[in-house]
Short mmCIF file of N, CA and C in Angstrom, two decimals:
data_model
loop_
_atom_site.label_atom_id
_atom_site.label_comp_id
_atom_site.label_asym_id
_atom_site.label_seq_id
_atom_site.Cartn_x
_atom_site.Cartn_y
_atom_site.Cartn_z
N MET A 1226 142.63 -45.42 -27.27
CA MET A 1226 141.23 -45.31 -27.52
C MET A 1226 140.52 -45.09 -26.15
N VAL A 1227 139.63 -44.09 -26.16
CA VAL A 1227 138.97 -43.75 -24.95
C VAL A 1227 137.45 -43.53 -25.25
N ARG A 1228 136.70 -43.57 -24.20
CA ARG A 1228 135.25 -43.34 -24.35
C ARG A 1228 135.05 -41.89 -23.92
N CYS A 1229 134.07 -41.24 -24.56
CA CYS A 1229 133.66 -39.86 -24.15
C CYS A 1229 133.05 -39.90 -22.77
N PRO A 1230 133.27 -38.83 -21.95
CA PRO A 1230 132.86 -38.86 -20.54
C PRO A 1230 131.37 -38.59 -20.27
N THR A 1231 130.63 -37.88 -21.18
CA THR A 1231 129.30 -37.52 -20.79
C THR A 1231 128.26 -38.58 -21.11
N VAL A 1232 127.09 -38.45 -20.53
CA VAL A 1232 126.03 -39.46 -20.71
C VAL A 1232 125.59 -39.54 -22.17
N ARG A 1233 125.54 -38.37 -22.83
CA ARG A 1233 125.08 -38.37 -24.19
C ARG A 1233 126.00 -39.10 -25.15
N TYR A 1234 127.32 -39.01 -24.91
CA TYR A 1234 128.31 -39.55 -25.85
C TYR A 1234 129.08 -40.74 -25.27
N HIS A 1235 128.63 -41.33 -24.17
CA HIS A 1235 129.49 -42.33 -23.54
C HIS A 1235 129.61 -43.62 -24.34
N THR A 1236 128.78 -43.81 -25.34
CA THR A 1236 128.92 -45.00 -26.19
C THR A 1236 129.93 -44.81 -27.38
N LYS A 1237 130.34 -43.57 -27.54
CA LYS A 1237 131.28 -43.27 -28.65
C LYS A 1237 132.70 -43.50 -28.16
N VAL A 1238 133.49 -44.15 -29.09
CA VAL A 1238 134.87 -44.39 -28.80
C VAL A 1238 135.72 -43.51 -29.73
N GLN A 1239 136.73 -42.86 -29.18
CA GLN A 1239 137.58 -42.00 -29.99
C GLN A 1239 139.03 -42.19 -29.56
N VAL A 1240 139.93 -41.62 -30.32
CA VAL A 1240 141.35 -41.67 -30.02
C VAL A 1240 141.67 -40.69 -28.97
N GLY A 1241 142.43 -41.08 -27.97
CA GLY A 1241 142.79 -40.17 -26.86
C GLY A 1241 143.99 -39.25 -27.21
N ARG A 1242 144.41 -38.47 -26.22
CA ARG A 1242 145.45 -37.50 -26.44
C ARG A 1242 146.84 -38.13 -26.33
N GLY A 1243 146.94 -39.23 -25.68
CA GLY A 1243 148.22 -39.88 -25.53
C GLY A 1243 148.01 -41.27 -24.86
N PHE A 1244 149.09 -42.02 -24.84
CA PHE A 1244 149.06 -43.30 -24.19
C PHE A 1244 149.36 -43.21 -22.69
N SER A 1245 148.74 -44.07 -21.93
CA SER A 1245 149.02 -44.02 -20.45
C SER A 1245 150.34 -44.72 -20.19
N LEU A 1246 150.87 -44.45 -18.98
CA LEU A 1246 152.11 -45.09 -18.57
C LEU A 1246 151.93 -46.60 -18.44
N GLU A 1247 150.82 -47.09 -18.03
CA GLU A 1247 150.61 -48.53 -17.94
C GLU A 1247 150.60 -49.22 -19.30
N GLU A 1248 149.97 -48.53 -20.27
CA GLU A 1248 150.01 -49.09 -21.63
C GLU A 1248 151.42 -49.15 -22.23
N LEU A 1249 152.20 -48.16 -21.95
CA LEU A 1249 153.55 -48.20 -22.39
C LEU A 1249 154.40 -49.31 -21.72
N ARG A 1250 154.13 -49.49 -20.41
CA ARG A 1250 154.82 -50.51 -19.67
C ARG A 1250 154.51 -51.87 -20.19
N VAL A 1251 153.21 -52.15 -20.46
CA VAL A 1251 152.80 -53.47 -20.95
C VAL A 1251 153.33 -53.69 -22.39
N ALA A 1252 153.45 -52.62 -23.15
CA ALA A 1252 153.99 -52.78 -24.48
C ALA A 1252 155.52 -52.90 -24.45
N GLY A 1253 156.17 -52.63 -23.34
CA GLY A 1253 157.64 -52.70 -23.24
C GLY A 1253 158.33 -51.48 -23.82
N ILE A 1254 157.73 -50.32 -23.76
CA ILE A 1254 158.39 -49.07 -24.23
C ILE A 1254 158.56 -48.10 -23.07
N HIS A 1255 159.79 -47.61 -22.88
CA HIS A 1255 160.03 -46.65 -21.78
C HIS A 1255 159.41 -45.31 -22.16
N LYS A 1256 158.98 -44.53 -21.19
CA LYS A 1256 158.28 -43.30 -21.52
C LYS A 1256 159.15 -42.27 -22.23
N LYS A 1257 160.42 -42.22 -21.91
CA LYS A 1257 161.36 -41.30 -22.54
C LYS A 1257 161.64 -41.75 -23.99
N VAL A 1258 161.76 -43.03 -24.21
CA VAL A 1258 161.96 -43.59 -25.56
C VAL A 1258 160.70 -43.31 -26.39
N ALA A 1259 159.52 -43.45 -25.79
CA ALA A 1259 158.29 -43.17 -26.57
C ALA A 1259 158.25 -41.82 -27.15
N ARG A 1260 158.64 -40.82 -26.35
CA ARG A 1260 158.60 -39.47 -26.91
C ARG A 1260 159.59 -39.22 -28.02
N THR A 1261 160.67 -39.98 -28.02
CA THR A 1261 161.67 -39.83 -29.10
C THR A 1261 161.24 -40.43 -30.39
N ILE A 1262 160.30 -41.44 -30.34
CA ILE A 1262 159.82 -42.07 -31.52
C ILE A 1262 158.42 -41.62 -31.88
N SER A 1263 158.07 -40.48 -31.46
CA SER A 1263 156.76 -39.74 -31.80
C SER A 1263 155.53 -40.47 -31.26
N ILE A 1264 155.62 -41.02 -30.04
CA ILE A 1264 154.50 -41.53 -29.39
C ILE A 1264 154.11 -40.58 -28.23
N SER A 1265 152.93 -40.00 -28.25
CA SER A 1265 152.54 -39.10 -27.24
C SER A 1265 152.20 -39.80 -25.94
N VAL A 1266 152.64 -39.23 -24.85
CA VAL A 1266 152.45 -39.85 -23.52
C VAL A 1266 151.61 -38.94 -22.69
N ASP A 1267 150.56 -39.43 -22.05
CA ASP A 1267 149.71 -38.68 -21.15
C ASP A 1267 149.76 -39.30 -19.78
N PRO A 1268 150.60 -38.71 -18.90
CA PRO A 1268 150.84 -39.33 -17.60
C PRO A 1268 149.58 -39.26 -16.64
N ARG A 1269 148.62 -38.43 -17.01
CA ARG A 1269 147.40 -38.34 -16.19
C ARG A 1269 146.42 -39.38 -16.45
N ARG A 1270 146.49 -40.04 -17.62
CA ARG A 1270 145.47 -41.07 -17.95
C ARG A 1270 145.60 -42.29 -17.12
N ARG A 1271 144.45 -42.93 -16.77
CA ARG A 1271 144.44 -44.17 -16.09
C ARG A 1271 143.56 -45.07 -16.90
N ASN A 1272 143.85 -46.39 -16.87
CA ASN A 1272 143.04 -47.38 -17.60
C ASN A 1272 141.96 -47.89 -16.70
N LYS A 1273 140.68 -47.80 -17.16
CA LYS A 1273 139.62 -48.31 -16.37
C LYS A 1273 139.13 -49.63 -16.99
N SER A 1274 139.50 -49.90 -18.21
CA SER A 1274 138.98 -51.08 -18.90
C SER A 1274 140.15 -51.91 -19.39
N ALA A 1275 140.17 -53.22 -19.14
CA ALA A 1275 141.22 -54.10 -19.62
C ALA A 1275 141.08 -54.24 -21.18
N GLU A 1276 139.89 -54.11 -21.71
CA GLU A 1276 139.65 -54.19 -23.12
C GLU A 1276 140.41 -53.08 -23.87
N PHE A 1277 140.25 -51.83 -23.39
CA PHE A 1277 140.92 -50.71 -24.07
C PHE A 1277 142.41 -50.76 -23.79
N LEU A 1278 142.79 -51.24 -22.67
CA LEU A 1278 144.24 -51.39 -22.35
C LEU A 1278 144.86 -52.35 -23.42
N GLN A 1279 144.27 -53.43 -23.67
CA GLN A 1279 144.82 -54.42 -24.69
C GLN A 1279 144.77 -53.85 -26.07
N ALA A 1280 143.70 -53.11 -26.41
CA ALA A 1280 143.62 -52.46 -27.69
C ALA A 1280 144.68 -51.45 -27.97
N ASN A 1281 145.02 -50.65 -26.98
CA ASN A 1281 146.05 -49.61 -27.04
C ASN A 1281 147.41 -50.26 -27.12
N VAL A 1282 147.59 -51.32 -26.30
CA VAL A 1282 148.88 -52.02 -26.36
C VAL A 1282 149.09 -52.65 -27.74
N GLN A 1283 148.04 -53.16 -28.34
CA GLN A 1283 148.16 -53.74 -29.66
C GLN A 1283 148.48 -52.60 -30.70
N ARG A 1284 147.90 -51.42 -30.53
CA ARG A 1284 148.23 -50.34 -31.40
C ARG A 1284 149.66 -49.89 -31.33
N LEU A 1285 150.24 -49.89 -30.06
CA LEU A 1285 151.57 -49.59 -29.84
C LEU A 1285 152.53 -50.61 -30.45
N LYS A 1286 152.15 -51.86 -30.33
CA LYS A 1286 153.06 -52.93 -30.90
C LYS A 1286 153.03 -52.87 -32.42
N GLU A 1287 151.92 -52.61 -33.01
CA GLU A 1287 151.80 -52.47 -34.46
C GLU A 1287 152.63 -51.28 -34.98
N TYR A 1288 152.58 -50.18 -34.26
CA TYR A 1288 153.35 -48.99 -34.62
C TYR A 1288 154.84 -49.28 -34.53
N ARG A 1289 155.23 -49.96 -33.45
CA ARG A 1289 156.64 -50.23 -33.27
C ARG A 1289 157.14 -51.21 -34.32
N ALA A 1290 156.31 -52.16 -34.73
CA ALA A 1290 156.71 -53.09 -35.78
C ALA A 1290 156.98 -52.42 -37.09
N LYS A 1291 156.18 -51.40 -37.41
CA LYS A 1291 156.31 -50.66 -38.70
C LYS A 1291 157.35 -49.59 -38.65
N LEU A 1292 157.82 -49.23 -37.47
CA LEU A 1292 158.80 -48.16 -37.32
C LEU A 1292 160.12 -48.56 -37.89
N ILE A 1293 160.75 -47.66 -38.64
CA ILE A 1293 162.05 -47.90 -39.26
C ILE A 1293 163.03 -46.94 -38.52
N LEU A 1294 163.97 -47.49 -37.79
CA LEU A 1294 164.99 -46.71 -37.11
C LEU A 1294 166.30 -46.75 -37.87
N SER A 1295 166.95 -45.62 -37.97
CA SER A 1295 168.28 -45.62 -38.66
C SER A 1295 169.27 -46.18 -37.69
N PRO A 1296 170.24 -46.93 -38.16
CA PRO A 1296 171.27 -47.47 -37.27
C PRO A 1296 172.13 -46.44 -36.69
N GLY A 1297 172.73 -46.69 -35.52
CA GLY A 1297 173.56 -45.75 -34.81
C GLY A 1297 174.82 -45.37 -35.53
N SER A 1298 175.36 -46.30 -36.34
CA SER A 1298 176.57 -46.03 -37.10
C SER A 1298 176.43 -44.90 -38.08
N LEU A 1299 175.20 -44.78 -38.66
CA LEU A 1299 174.97 -43.68 -39.59
C LEU A 1299 174.92 -42.37 -38.85
N LEU A 1300 174.42 -42.33 -37.64
CA LEU A 1300 174.37 -41.13 -36.89
C LEU A 1300 175.77 -40.69 -36.47
N LEU A 1301 176.66 -41.66 -36.22
CA LEU A 1301 177.99 -41.29 -35.88
C LEU A 1301 178.75 -40.76 -37.12
N GLN A 1302 178.47 -41.24 -38.31
CA GLN A 1302 179.11 -40.79 -39.47
C GLN A 1302 178.76 -39.35 -39.76
N THR A 1303 177.56 -38.93 -39.51
CA THR A 1303 177.14 -37.54 -39.78
C THR A 1303 177.84 -36.59 -38.86
N ARG A 1304 178.24 -37.05 -37.67
CA ARG A 1304 178.92 -36.12 -36.75
C ARG A 1304 180.38 -35.88 -37.14
N GLU A 1305 180.93 -36.73 -37.99
CA GLU A 1305 182.35 -36.61 -38.34
C GLU A 1305 182.52 -35.80 -39.63
N VAL A 1306 181.58 -34.94 -39.98
CA VAL A 1306 181.74 -34.14 -41.15
C VAL A 1306 182.77 -33.02 -40.91
N VAL A 1307 183.63 -32.81 -41.90
CA VAL A 1307 184.74 -31.82 -41.77
C VAL A 1307 184.29 -30.56 -42.44
N GLN A 1308 184.40 -29.44 -41.75
CA GLN A 1308 184.01 -28.14 -42.32
C GLN A 1308 185.17 -27.65 -43.21
N LEU A 1309 184.82 -27.13 -44.39
CA LEU A 1309 185.82 -26.58 -45.31
C LEU A 1309 186.18 -25.17 -44.86
N LYS A 1310 187.40 -24.87 -44.90
CA LYS A 1310 187.90 -23.54 -44.42
C LYS A 1310 188.71 -22.90 -45.54
N ASN A 1311 188.89 -21.59 -45.44
CA ASN A 1311 189.62 -20.74 -46.41
C ASN A 1311 189.12 -20.80 -47.78
N LEU A 1312 187.78 -20.78 -47.95
CA LEU A 1312 187.22 -20.70 -49.27
C LEU A 1312 186.81 -19.29 -49.49
N ASN A 1313 187.13 -18.74 -50.67
CA ASN A 1313 186.75 -17.38 -51.00
C ASN A 1313 185.59 -17.45 -51.92
N TRP A 1314 184.43 -17.06 -51.44
CA TRP A 1314 183.20 -17.10 -52.24
C TRP A 1314 183.00 -15.72 -52.84
N PRO A 1315 182.80 -15.60 -54.12
CA PRO A 1315 182.61 -14.30 -54.71
C PRO A 1315 181.26 -13.70 -54.29
N LEU A 1316 181.28 -12.35 -54.05
CA LEU A 1316 180.04 -11.66 -53.70
C LEU A 1316 179.38 -11.22 -54.98
N SER A 1317 178.12 -11.40 -55.02
CA SER A 1317 177.41 -11.02 -56.29
C SER A 1317 176.61 -9.74 -56.07
#
């Protein structure tokens, strides 16, 4: 969550383009892991307000709590698929 930069809209709060590195650090998420679980990272962003920092960290923690990850054993099972060979498929 960020504030708009101009004088006319500086009271408006909107969703930013990505989370800052500090927000990810406080939430306990590594930046490379964040990208793999569909969290956008904006390394240029800086936090000016502790209020918005805590709000974004809370959003990250809620997202991570709702996230369902498949176990690693299922990923290993999909890699062990055997390709069928010597099948004659009829041409139509």
